[in-house]
Every structure is written in structure tokens, then in C-alpha cells.
Amino acid sequence: MTDDQEDRTGRDPAPAVTRSIRLLDLLAQRAPLTLTELAGELGLAKSSTANLCLALEASGMVERVAHGYRLGRRTAELGGAYAAQFQQVREFYAVCDASPVLRHELVQVAMLDGADALYLARHEGNGRVRLGTPLGSRLPAALSATGRALLMGYDDARVGELLADRVPFPRLTENSPTDLASLLERLAESRQRGWSLDAEESYPGIVGVAVPLEPWAPGDPQLALGVGMAAAATDTARIARVANALVAAAELLTNPFSAAARRK
């Protein structure tokens, strides 16, 4: 490696881009934020932060409100465009609407991002109680049904590697597992029956059921399809009915020319 290559490797090639991404991350975590708060978090002068905000505001990535800045509508457009790249997300809504069971349920699509389940798409169903995780948000993969469905395809050693930095897991409810052994036990049960269950382990009063989706094309991320239900209105029969509907939906969302389809 030449001295010039070493110099490029050791420094940020585009500081303004890196700072802009960091600013967007801050607003995604907590908004609105004032210019002073943003400058403090970024470690920049207010004038430099103001220039970043002006550029991002002009592109619709952030917008100014009464108490500072928040994410702009352009971020939602980009998020939707990202999810729409994947055939399964595009077909997801029609599959849910055609299912006698899922058409009435809150159904979500998630992908694995590090140790989290990241939510990409949402079918609202017709329930009066609004449940589920907002699009673009995350839950620990170890605790949510969709996260466990995403982990089902890995062996125990790989699961341990993926989640090593998260152990012990946060206790989000009194049912949350906090150690790896408890999670691996749940994953073994999930693999055996073909779907995962979150029995009020990520949210109090919410039961989740989920299945993995085989990637449609090489290079596509592993996705999972899950349903969130109010625990008070859920029994064993409903869980089984929803699980069977999810398995059927996953088959419809499998590329008919893929290796997974040939195995079935």
C-alpha cells in the first residue's frame, strides 16, 4: 500500500456527508432538536451545523419546526423506496388482502439489521386496536417474534456471535428472556414448529407470531413476516390459525424458481 493509499484509508473521505448522516441519525432518535443541541451532539460550531441543516432542508431530508429540526418527508420516500426494491415487500400487501385470516390482522415485514429487527412494511388489517411497531423502528431480535424468525435460520453458534454484544438482553417485560440459553431454547422450539412466538416478551399485552421468508433473489436480505395481536383477545386457537396463515403467505412469497421452492 502506498503512502497516499494509507492516508486515504486513515481519514474520512467525505466529512460533510458523514456529519450529515450523523445529524439524521440524531433526529431519528430524538426530535425535534435545536441548532444548539445538534451542534453539541455533533461537536461542531453552530455555523457549520447551520450549513448542514440548510443543505438537508433544501433537499427535504430535514424540516424546521417551532422547536428546532426534525426529519423531513424525503426520508420517508427513501425508506419506502428501499423497501420497494424487494419483490416480497411489493407482493406482501396483496398476499395479506387475499388471506381470509391475515386480511384482518396487523402484519409486518422486518429484516435483520445487526442484532435488531428493523421494520420495513405494515399491513394494518381492520382491527380497532392499533398495535405493532412503527415503520423504520427496531426491536431486539432476541425478544420479538419477527426477530426470532430471522434468527431461526442460523445455528446456535452463529446466533451467539450475532448477539454477543447484547447479552444479557434487556428485560422489556416480565416475560423477556435475558440470557442466551433461554433464547436458544425458544429458537429450538420455533425451528421445530416452523414459526416463532413472542408471548408478551417485547411489549406487555402483545403476542407476536412470525415466520421467516426465504430471500427472493441472491443478495436480497433475509426477511420475516409477523403478526401482532392483543394478548387479551388471543388464545391458542387464534395463534395456531395465524401461524398457519403466515406459513401459507410465506409460501406465496417464495420465488418459485428458488432453491427453497424446489426443496418444498
PDB file of C-alpha atoms in Angstrom, residues 17-219:
ATOM      1  CA  VAL A  17     -21.521  13.515   4.266  1.00  0.00           C
ATOM      2  CA  THR A  18     -20.540  11.709   7.471  1.00  0.00           C
ATOM      3  CA  ARG A  19     -21.724  14.643   9.587  1.00  0.00           C
ATOM      4  CA  SER A  20     -24.992  14.847   7.678  1.00  0.00           C
ATOM      5  CA  ILE A  21     -25.667  11.160   8.265  1.00  0.00           C
ATOM      6  CA  ARG A  22     -24.877  11.582  11.950  1.00  0.00           C
ATOM      7  CA  LEU A  23     -27.282  14.542  12.113  1.00  0.00           C
ATOM      8  CA  LEU A  24     -30.056  12.473  10.529  1.00  0.00           C
ATOM      9  CA  ASP A  25     -29.377   9.654  12.995  1.00  0.00           C
ATOM     10  CA  LEU A  26     -29.727  12.093  15.889  1.00  0.00           C
ATOM     11  CA  LEU A  27     -33.085  13.327  14.603  1.00  0.00           C
ATOM     12  CA  ALA A  28     -34.231   9.725  14.094  1.00  0.00           C
ATOM     13  CA  GLN A  29     -33.502   9.013  17.773  1.00  0.00           C
ATOM     14  CA  ARG A  30     -34.943  12.183  19.251  1.00  0.00           C
ATOM     15  CA  ALA A  31     -36.683  15.109  17.588  1.00  0.00           C
ATOM     16  CA  PRO A  32     -37.121  17.953  17.375  1.00  0.00           C
ATOM     17  CA  LEU A  33     -33.620  19.171  18.267  1.00  0.00           C
ATOM     18  CA  THR A  34     -32.500  22.778  18.273  1.00  0.00           C
ATOM     19  CA  LEU A  35     -29.488  24.008  16.343  1.00  0.00           C
ATOM     20  CA  THR A  36     -27.585  24.352  19.638  1.00  0.00           C
ATOM     21  CA  GLU A  37     -28.427  20.765  20.628  1.00  0.00           C
ATOM     22  CA  LEU A  38     -27.401  19.416  17.232  1.00  0.00           C
ATOM     23  CA  ALA A  39     -24.126  21.327  17.284  1.00  0.00           C
ATOM     24  CA  GLY A  40     -23.352  19.990  20.759  1.00  0.00           C
ATOM     25  CA  GLU A  41     -24.081  16.381  19.782  1.00  0.00           C
ATOM     26  CA  LEU A  42     -22.033  16.676  16.590  1.00  0.00           C
ATOM     27  CA  GLY A  43     -19.152  18.555  18.239  1.00  0.00           C
ATOM     28  CA  LEU A  44     -19.360  21.288  15.606  1.00  0.00           C
ATOM     29  CA  ALA A  45     -19.681  25.054  15.614  1.00  0.00           C
ATOM     30  CA  LYS A  46     -23.238  26.324  15.276  1.00  0.00           C
ATOM     31  CA  SER A  47     -22.343  27.955  11.960  1.00  0.00           C
ATOM     32  CA  SER A  48     -21.141  24.647  10.492  1.00  0.00           C
ATOM     33  CA  THR A  49     -24.212  22.851  11.839  1.00  0.00           C
ATOM     34  CA  ALA A  50     -26.467  25.528  10.368  1.00  0.00           C
ATOM     35  CA  ASN A  51     -24.893  24.970   6.942  1.00  0.00           C
ATOM     36  CA  LEU A  52     -25.577  21.233   7.193  1.00  0.00           C
ATOM     37  CA  CYS A  53     -29.183  21.912   8.200  1.00  0.00           C
ATOM     38  CA  LEU A  54     -29.672  24.341   5.314  1.00  0.00           C
ATOM     39  CA  ALA A  55     -28.425  21.799   2.775  1.00  0.00           C
ATOM     40  CA  LEU A  56     -30.525  18.985   4.252  1.00  0.00           C
ATOM     41  CA  GLU A  57     -33.577  21.240   4.485  1.00  0.00           C
ATOM     42  CA  ALA A  58     -33.248  22.225   0.838  1.00  0.00           C
ATOM     43  CA  SER A  59     -33.289  18.542  -0.138  1.00  0.00           C
ATOM     44  CA  GLY A  60     -36.269  17.728   2.090  1.00  0.00           C
ATOM     45  CA  MET A  61     -34.253  15.488   4.403  1.00  0.00           C
ATOM     46  CA  VAL A  62     -34.967  17.695   7.438  1.00  0.00           C
ATOM     47  CA  GLU A  63     -37.548  20.361   8.165  1.00  0.00           C
ATOM     48  CA  ARG A  64     -37.609  23.257  10.570  1.00  0.00           C
ATOM     49  CA  VAL A  65     -40.383  23.372  13.149  1.00  0.00           C
ATOM     50  CA  ALA A  66     -41.179  25.561  16.144  1.00  0.00           C
ATOM     51  CA  HIS A  67     -38.703  23.848  18.493  1.00  0.00           C
ATOM     52  CA  GLY A  68     -35.872  23.026  16.110  1.00  0.00           C
ATOM     53  CA  TYR A  69     -35.414  20.437  13.376  1.00  0.00           C
ATOM     54  CA  ARG A  70     -36.968  17.065  12.654  1.00  0.00           C
ATOM     55  CA  LEU A  71     -36.716  14.541   9.825  1.00  0.00           C
ATOM     56  CA  GLY A  72     -38.267  15.653   6.555  1.00  0.00           C
ATOM     57  CA  ARG A  73     -40.660  13.863   4.243  1.00  0.00           C
ATOM     58  CA  ARG A  74     -37.868  12.914   1.861  1.00  0.00           C
ATOM     59  CA  THR A  75     -36.582  10.390   4.420  1.00  0.00           C
ATOM     60  CA  ALA A  76     -39.943   8.591   4.285  1.00  0.00           C
ATOM     61  CA  GLU A  77     -39.774   8.498   0.488  1.00  0.00           C
ATOM     62  CA  LEU A  78     -36.305   6.975   0.585  1.00  0.00           C
ATOM     63  CA  GLY A  79     -37.355   4.438   3.212  1.00  0.00           C
ATOM     64  CA  GLY A  80     -40.300   3.383   1.083  1.00  0.00           C
ATOM     65  CA  ALA A  81     -38.098   3.164  -2.000  1.00  0.00           C
ATOM     66  CA  TYR A  82     -35.633   0.951  -0.129  1.00  0.00           C
ATOM     67  CA  ALA A  83     -38.352  -1.496   0.946  1.00  0.00           C
ATOM     68  CA  ALA A  84     -39.944  -1.490  -2.526  1.00  0.00           C
ATOM     69  CA  GLN A  85     -36.704  -2.822  -4.031  1.00  0.00           C
ATOM     70  CA  PHE A  86     -37.640  -6.247  -2.734  1.00  0.00           C
ATOM     71  CA  GLN A  87     -40.205  -8.352  -4.594  1.00  0.00           C
ATOM     72  CA  GLN A  88     -41.593  -9.802  -1.380  1.00  0.00           C
ATOM     73  CA  VAL A  89     -42.390  -6.381   0.068  1.00  0.00           C
ATOM     74  CA  ARG A  90     -44.145  -5.342  -3.141  1.00  0.00           C
ATOM     75  CA  GLU A  91     -46.275  -8.508  -3.124  1.00  0.00           C
ATOM     76  CA  PHE A  92     -46.822  -8.510   0.642  1.00  0.00           C
ATOM     77  CA  TYR A  93     -49.924  -6.284   0.700  1.00  0.00           C
ATOM     78  CA  ALA A  94     -51.808  -8.264  -1.948  1.00  0.00           C
ATOM     79  CA  VAL A  95     -50.991 -11.553  -0.208  1.00  0.00           C
ATOM     80  CA  CYS A  96     -52.335 -10.207   3.103  1.00  0.00           C
ATOM     81  CA  ASP A  97     -55.501  -8.872   1.498  1.00  0.00           C
ATOM     82  CA  ALA A  98     -56.151 -12.230  -0.179  1.00  0.00           C
ATOM     83  CA  SER A  99     -55.784 -14.210   3.054  1.00  0.00           C
ATOM     84  CA  PRO A 100     -59.063 -14.832   4.953  1.00  0.00           C
ATOM     85  CA  VAL A 101     -57.071 -14.656   8.202  1.00  0.00           C
ATOM     86  CA  LEU A 102     -54.335 -12.082   7.576  1.00  0.00           C
ATOM     87  CA  ARG A 103     -56.629  -9.526   5.973  1.00  0.00           C
ATOM     88  CA  HIS A 104     -58.000  -8.867   9.473  1.00  0.00           C
ATOM     89  CA  GLU A 105     -54.612  -8.768  11.249  1.00  0.00           C
ATOM     90  CA  LEU A 106     -51.764  -6.350  11.736  1.00  0.00           C
ATOM     91  CA  VAL A 107     -48.986  -7.925   9.640  1.00  0.00           C
ATOM     92  CA  GLN A 108     -45.433  -6.597   9.397  1.00  0.00           C
ATOM     93  CA  VAL A 109     -42.268  -7.303   7.428  1.00  0.00           C
ATOM     94  CA  ALA A 110     -38.888  -6.977   9.125  1.00  0.00           C
ATOM     95  CA  MET A 111     -35.259  -7.581   8.255  1.00  0.00           C
ATOM     96  CA  LEU A 112     -32.280  -8.348  10.463  1.00  0.00           C
ATOM     97  CA  ASP A 113     -30.002  -5.345  10.983  1.00  0.00           C
ATOM     98  CA  GLY A 114     -27.195  -6.262  13.331  1.00  0.00           C
ATOM     99  CA  ALA A 115     -28.868  -7.576  16.476  1.00  0.00           C
ATOM    100  CA  ASP A 116     -32.199  -5.840  15.779  1.00  0.00           C
ATOM    101  CA  ALA A 117     -35.320  -6.498  13.760  1.00  0.00           C
ATOM    102  CA  LEU A 118     -35.845  -3.457  11.511  1.00  0.00           C
ATOM    103  CA  TYR A 119     -39.459  -2.961  10.377  1.00  0.00           C
ATOM    104  CA  LEU A 120     -39.967  -2.219   6.667  1.00  0.00           C
ATOM    105  CA  ALA A 121     -43.655  -2.674   5.807  1.00  0.00           C
ATOM    106  CA  ARG A 122     -47.006  -2.863   7.576  1.00  0.00           C
ATOM    107  CA  HIS A 123     -50.484  -4.128   6.685  1.00  0.00           C
ATOM    108  CA  GLU A 124     -52.990  -2.605   9.091  1.00  0.00           C
ATOM    109  CA  GLY A 125     -55.847  -5.093   8.859  1.00  0.00           C
ATOM    110  CA  ASN A 126     -59.197  -3.943  10.257  1.00  0.00           C
ATOM    111  CA  GLY A 127     -58.671  -4.246  13.993  1.00  0.00           C
ATOM    112  CA  ARG A 128     -59.882  -1.407  16.160  1.00  0.00           C
ATOM    113  CA  VAL A 129     -56.832  -1.533  18.406  1.00  0.00           C
ATOM    114  CA  ARG A 130     -53.691  -0.247  16.722  1.00  0.00           C
ATOM    115  CA  LEU A 131     -50.692  -2.366  17.625  1.00  0.00           C
ATOM    116  CA  GLY A 132     -47.283  -3.088  16.233  1.00  0.00           C
ATOM    117  CA  THR A 133     -44.010  -1.313  15.668  1.00  0.00           C
ATOM    118  CA  PRO A 134     -43.779   1.884  13.570  1.00  0.00           C
ATOM    119  CA  LEU A 135     -42.031   1.571  10.223  1.00  0.00           C
ATOM    120  CA  GLY A 136     -38.309   2.187  10.439  1.00  0.00           C
ATOM    121  CA  SER A 137     -38.161   1.312  14.121  1.00  0.00           C
ATOM    122  CA  ARG A 138     -36.335  -1.560  15.760  1.00  0.00           C
ATOM    123  CA  LEU A 139     -36.795  -4.221  18.389  1.00  0.00           C
ATOM    124  CA  PRO A 140     -34.134  -6.531  19.804  1.00  0.00           C
ATOM    125  CA  ALA A 141     -34.142  -9.616  17.588  1.00  0.00           C
ATOM    126  CA  ALA A 142     -33.824 -11.807  20.672  1.00  0.00           C
ATOM    127  CA  LEU A 143     -37.164 -10.630  22.062  1.00  0.00           C
ATOM    128  CA  SER A 144     -39.546 -10.109  19.137  1.00  0.00           C
ATOM    129  CA  ALA A 145     -41.303 -12.798  17.097  1.00  0.00           C
ATOM    130  CA  THR A 146     -40.049 -11.351  13.812  1.00  0.00           C
ATOM    131  CA  GLY A 147     -36.515 -11.136  15.191  1.00  0.00           C
ATOM    132  CA  ARG A 148     -36.581 -14.774  16.253  1.00  0.00           C
ATOM    133  CA  ALA A 149     -37.980 -15.793  12.871  1.00  0.00           C
ATOM    134  CA  LEU A 150     -34.959 -14.064  11.341  1.00  0.00           C
ATOM    135  CA  LEU A 151     -32.615 -15.919  13.707  1.00  0.00           C
ATOM    136  CA  MET A 152     -34.206 -19.331  13.095  1.00  0.00           C
ATOM    137  CA  GLY A 153     -32.082 -19.915  10.007  1.00  0.00           C
ATOM    138  CA  TYR A 154     -28.802 -19.636  11.902  1.00  0.00           C
ATOM    139  CA  ASP A 155     -27.228 -22.337  14.049  1.00  0.00           C
ATOM    140  CA  ASP A 156     -26.757 -21.700  17.761  1.00  0.00           C
ATOM    141  CA  ALA A 157     -23.086 -20.756  17.398  1.00  0.00           C
ATOM    142  CA  ARG A 158     -23.870 -18.085  14.808  1.00  0.00           C
ATOM    143  CA  VAL A 159     -26.748 -16.729  16.909  1.00  0.00           C
ATOM    144  CA  GLY A 160     -24.334 -16.406  19.818  1.00  0.00           C
ATOM    145  CA  GLU A 161     -21.891 -14.469  17.633  1.00  0.00           C
ATOM    146  CA  LEU A 162     -24.575 -12.129  16.297  1.00  0.00           C
ATOM    147  CA  LEU A 163     -25.936 -11.298  19.747  1.00  0.00           C
ATOM    148  CA  ALA A 164     -22.736 -11.446  21.810  1.00  0.00           C
ATOM    149  CA  ASP A 165     -22.731  -7.704  22.480  1.00  0.00           C
ATOM    150  CA  ARG A 166     -26.381  -7.737  23.604  1.00  0.00           C
ATOM    151  CA  VAL A 167     -26.171 -10.335  26.379  1.00  0.00           C
ATOM    152  CA  PRO A 168     -27.757 -10.003  28.860  1.00  0.00           C
ATOM    153  CA  PHE A 169     -30.801  -8.964  26.848  1.00  0.00           C
ATOM    154  CA  PRO A 170     -32.912  -6.062  28.119  1.00  0.00           C
ATOM    155  CA  ARG A 171     -35.904  -7.042  30.252  1.00  0.00           C
ATOM    156  CA  LEU A 172     -38.661  -5.239  28.342  1.00  0.00           C
ATOM    157  CA  THR A 173     -41.376  -7.200  30.152  1.00  0.00           C
ATOM    158  CA  GLU A 174     -41.509  -9.724  32.964  1.00  0.00           C
ATOM    159  CA  ASN A 175     -41.528 -12.476  30.295  1.00  0.00           C
ATOM    160  CA  SER A 176     -38.412 -11.305  28.437  1.00  0.00           C
ATOM    161  CA  PRO A 177     -35.543 -13.817  28.317  1.00  0.00           C
ATOM    162  CA  THR A 178     -32.296 -12.179  29.415  1.00  0.00           C
ATOM    163  CA  ASP A 179     -29.724 -14.926  28.745  1.00  0.00           C
ATOM    164  CA  LEU A 180     -28.597 -16.693  25.592  1.00  0.00           C
ATOM    165  CA  ALA A 181     -29.569 -20.171  26.809  1.00  0.00           C
ATOM    166  CA  SER A 182     -33.214 -19.115  27.210  1.00  0.00           C
ATOM    167  CA  LEU A 183     -33.246 -17.630  23.723  1.00  0.00           C
ATOM    168  CA  LEU A 184     -31.682 -20.730  22.153  1.00  0.00           C
ATOM    169  CA  GLU A 185     -34.356 -22.853  23.820  1.00  0.00           C
ATOM    170  CA  ARG A 186     -37.065 -20.681  22.258  1.00  0.00           C
ATOM    171  CA  LEU A 187     -35.353 -20.824  18.858  1.00  0.00           C
ATOM    172  CA  ALA A 188     -35.208 -24.628  19.008  1.00  0.00           C
ATOM    173  CA  GLU A 189     -38.955 -24.714  19.627  1.00  0.00           C
ATOM    174  CA  SER A 190     -39.508 -22.242  16.776  1.00  0.00           C
ATOM    175  CA  ARG A 191     -37.497 -24.332  14.309  1.00  0.00           C
ATOM    176  CA  GLN A 192     -39.413 -27.460  15.298  1.00  0.00           C
ATOM    177  CA  ARG A 193     -42.866 -25.980  14.683  1.00  0.00           C
ATOM    178  CA  GLY A 194     -41.842 -23.669  11.787  1.00  0.00           C
ATOM    179  CA  TRP A 195     -42.812 -20.336  13.353  1.00  0.00           C
ATOM    180  CA  SER A 196     -41.744 -18.151  16.274  1.00  0.00           C
ATOM    181  CA  LEU A 197     -43.768 -16.868  19.202  1.00  0.00           C
ATOM    182  CA  ASP A 198     -43.370 -13.732  21.306  1.00  0.00           C
ATOM    183  CA  ALA A 199     -45.595 -14.240  24.349  1.00  0.00           C
ATOM    184  CA  GLU A 200     -45.605 -10.685  25.705  1.00  0.00           C
ATOM    185  CA  GLU A 201     -41.804 -10.685  25.712  1.00  0.00           C
ATOM    186  CA  SER A 202     -41.167  -7.451  23.800  1.00  0.00           C
ATOM    187  CA  TYR A 203     -44.315  -5.479  24.694  1.00  0.00           C
ATOM    188  CA  PRO A 204     -46.701  -6.021  27.645  1.00  0.00           C
ATOM    189  CA  GLY A 205     -50.088  -7.140  26.387  1.00  0.00           C
ATOM    190  CA  ILE A 206     -48.872  -8.021  22.869  1.00  0.00           C
ATOM    191  CA  VAL A 207     -48.442 -11.510  21.431  1.00  0.00           C
ATOM    192  CA  GLY A 208     -46.445 -11.924  18.230  1.00  0.00           C
ATOM    193  CA  VAL A 209     -46.223 -14.788  15.724  1.00  0.00           C
ATOM    194  CA  ALA A 210     -43.779 -14.777  12.807  1.00  0.00           C
ATOM    195  CA  VAL A 211     -42.252 -16.876  10.034  1.00  0.00           C
ATOM    196  CA  PRO A 212     -39.036 -16.439   8.037  1.00  0.00           C
ATOM    197  CA  LEU A 213     -39.140 -15.540   4.339  1.00  0.00           C
ATOM    198  CA  GLU A 214     -36.534 -17.018   2.029  1.00  0.00           C
ATOM    199  CA  PRO A 215     -34.709 -14.271   0.073  1.00  0.00           C
ATOM    200  CA  TRP A 216     -36.353 -13.822  -3.328  1.00  0.00           C
ATOM    201  CA  ALA A 217     -33.118 -13.203  -5.223  1.00  0.00           C
ATOM    202  CA  PRO A 218     -29.410 -13.605  -4.472  1.00  0.00           C
ATOM    203  CA  GLY A 219     -28.236 -10.614  -2.484  1.00  0.00           C
TER     204      GLY A 219
END
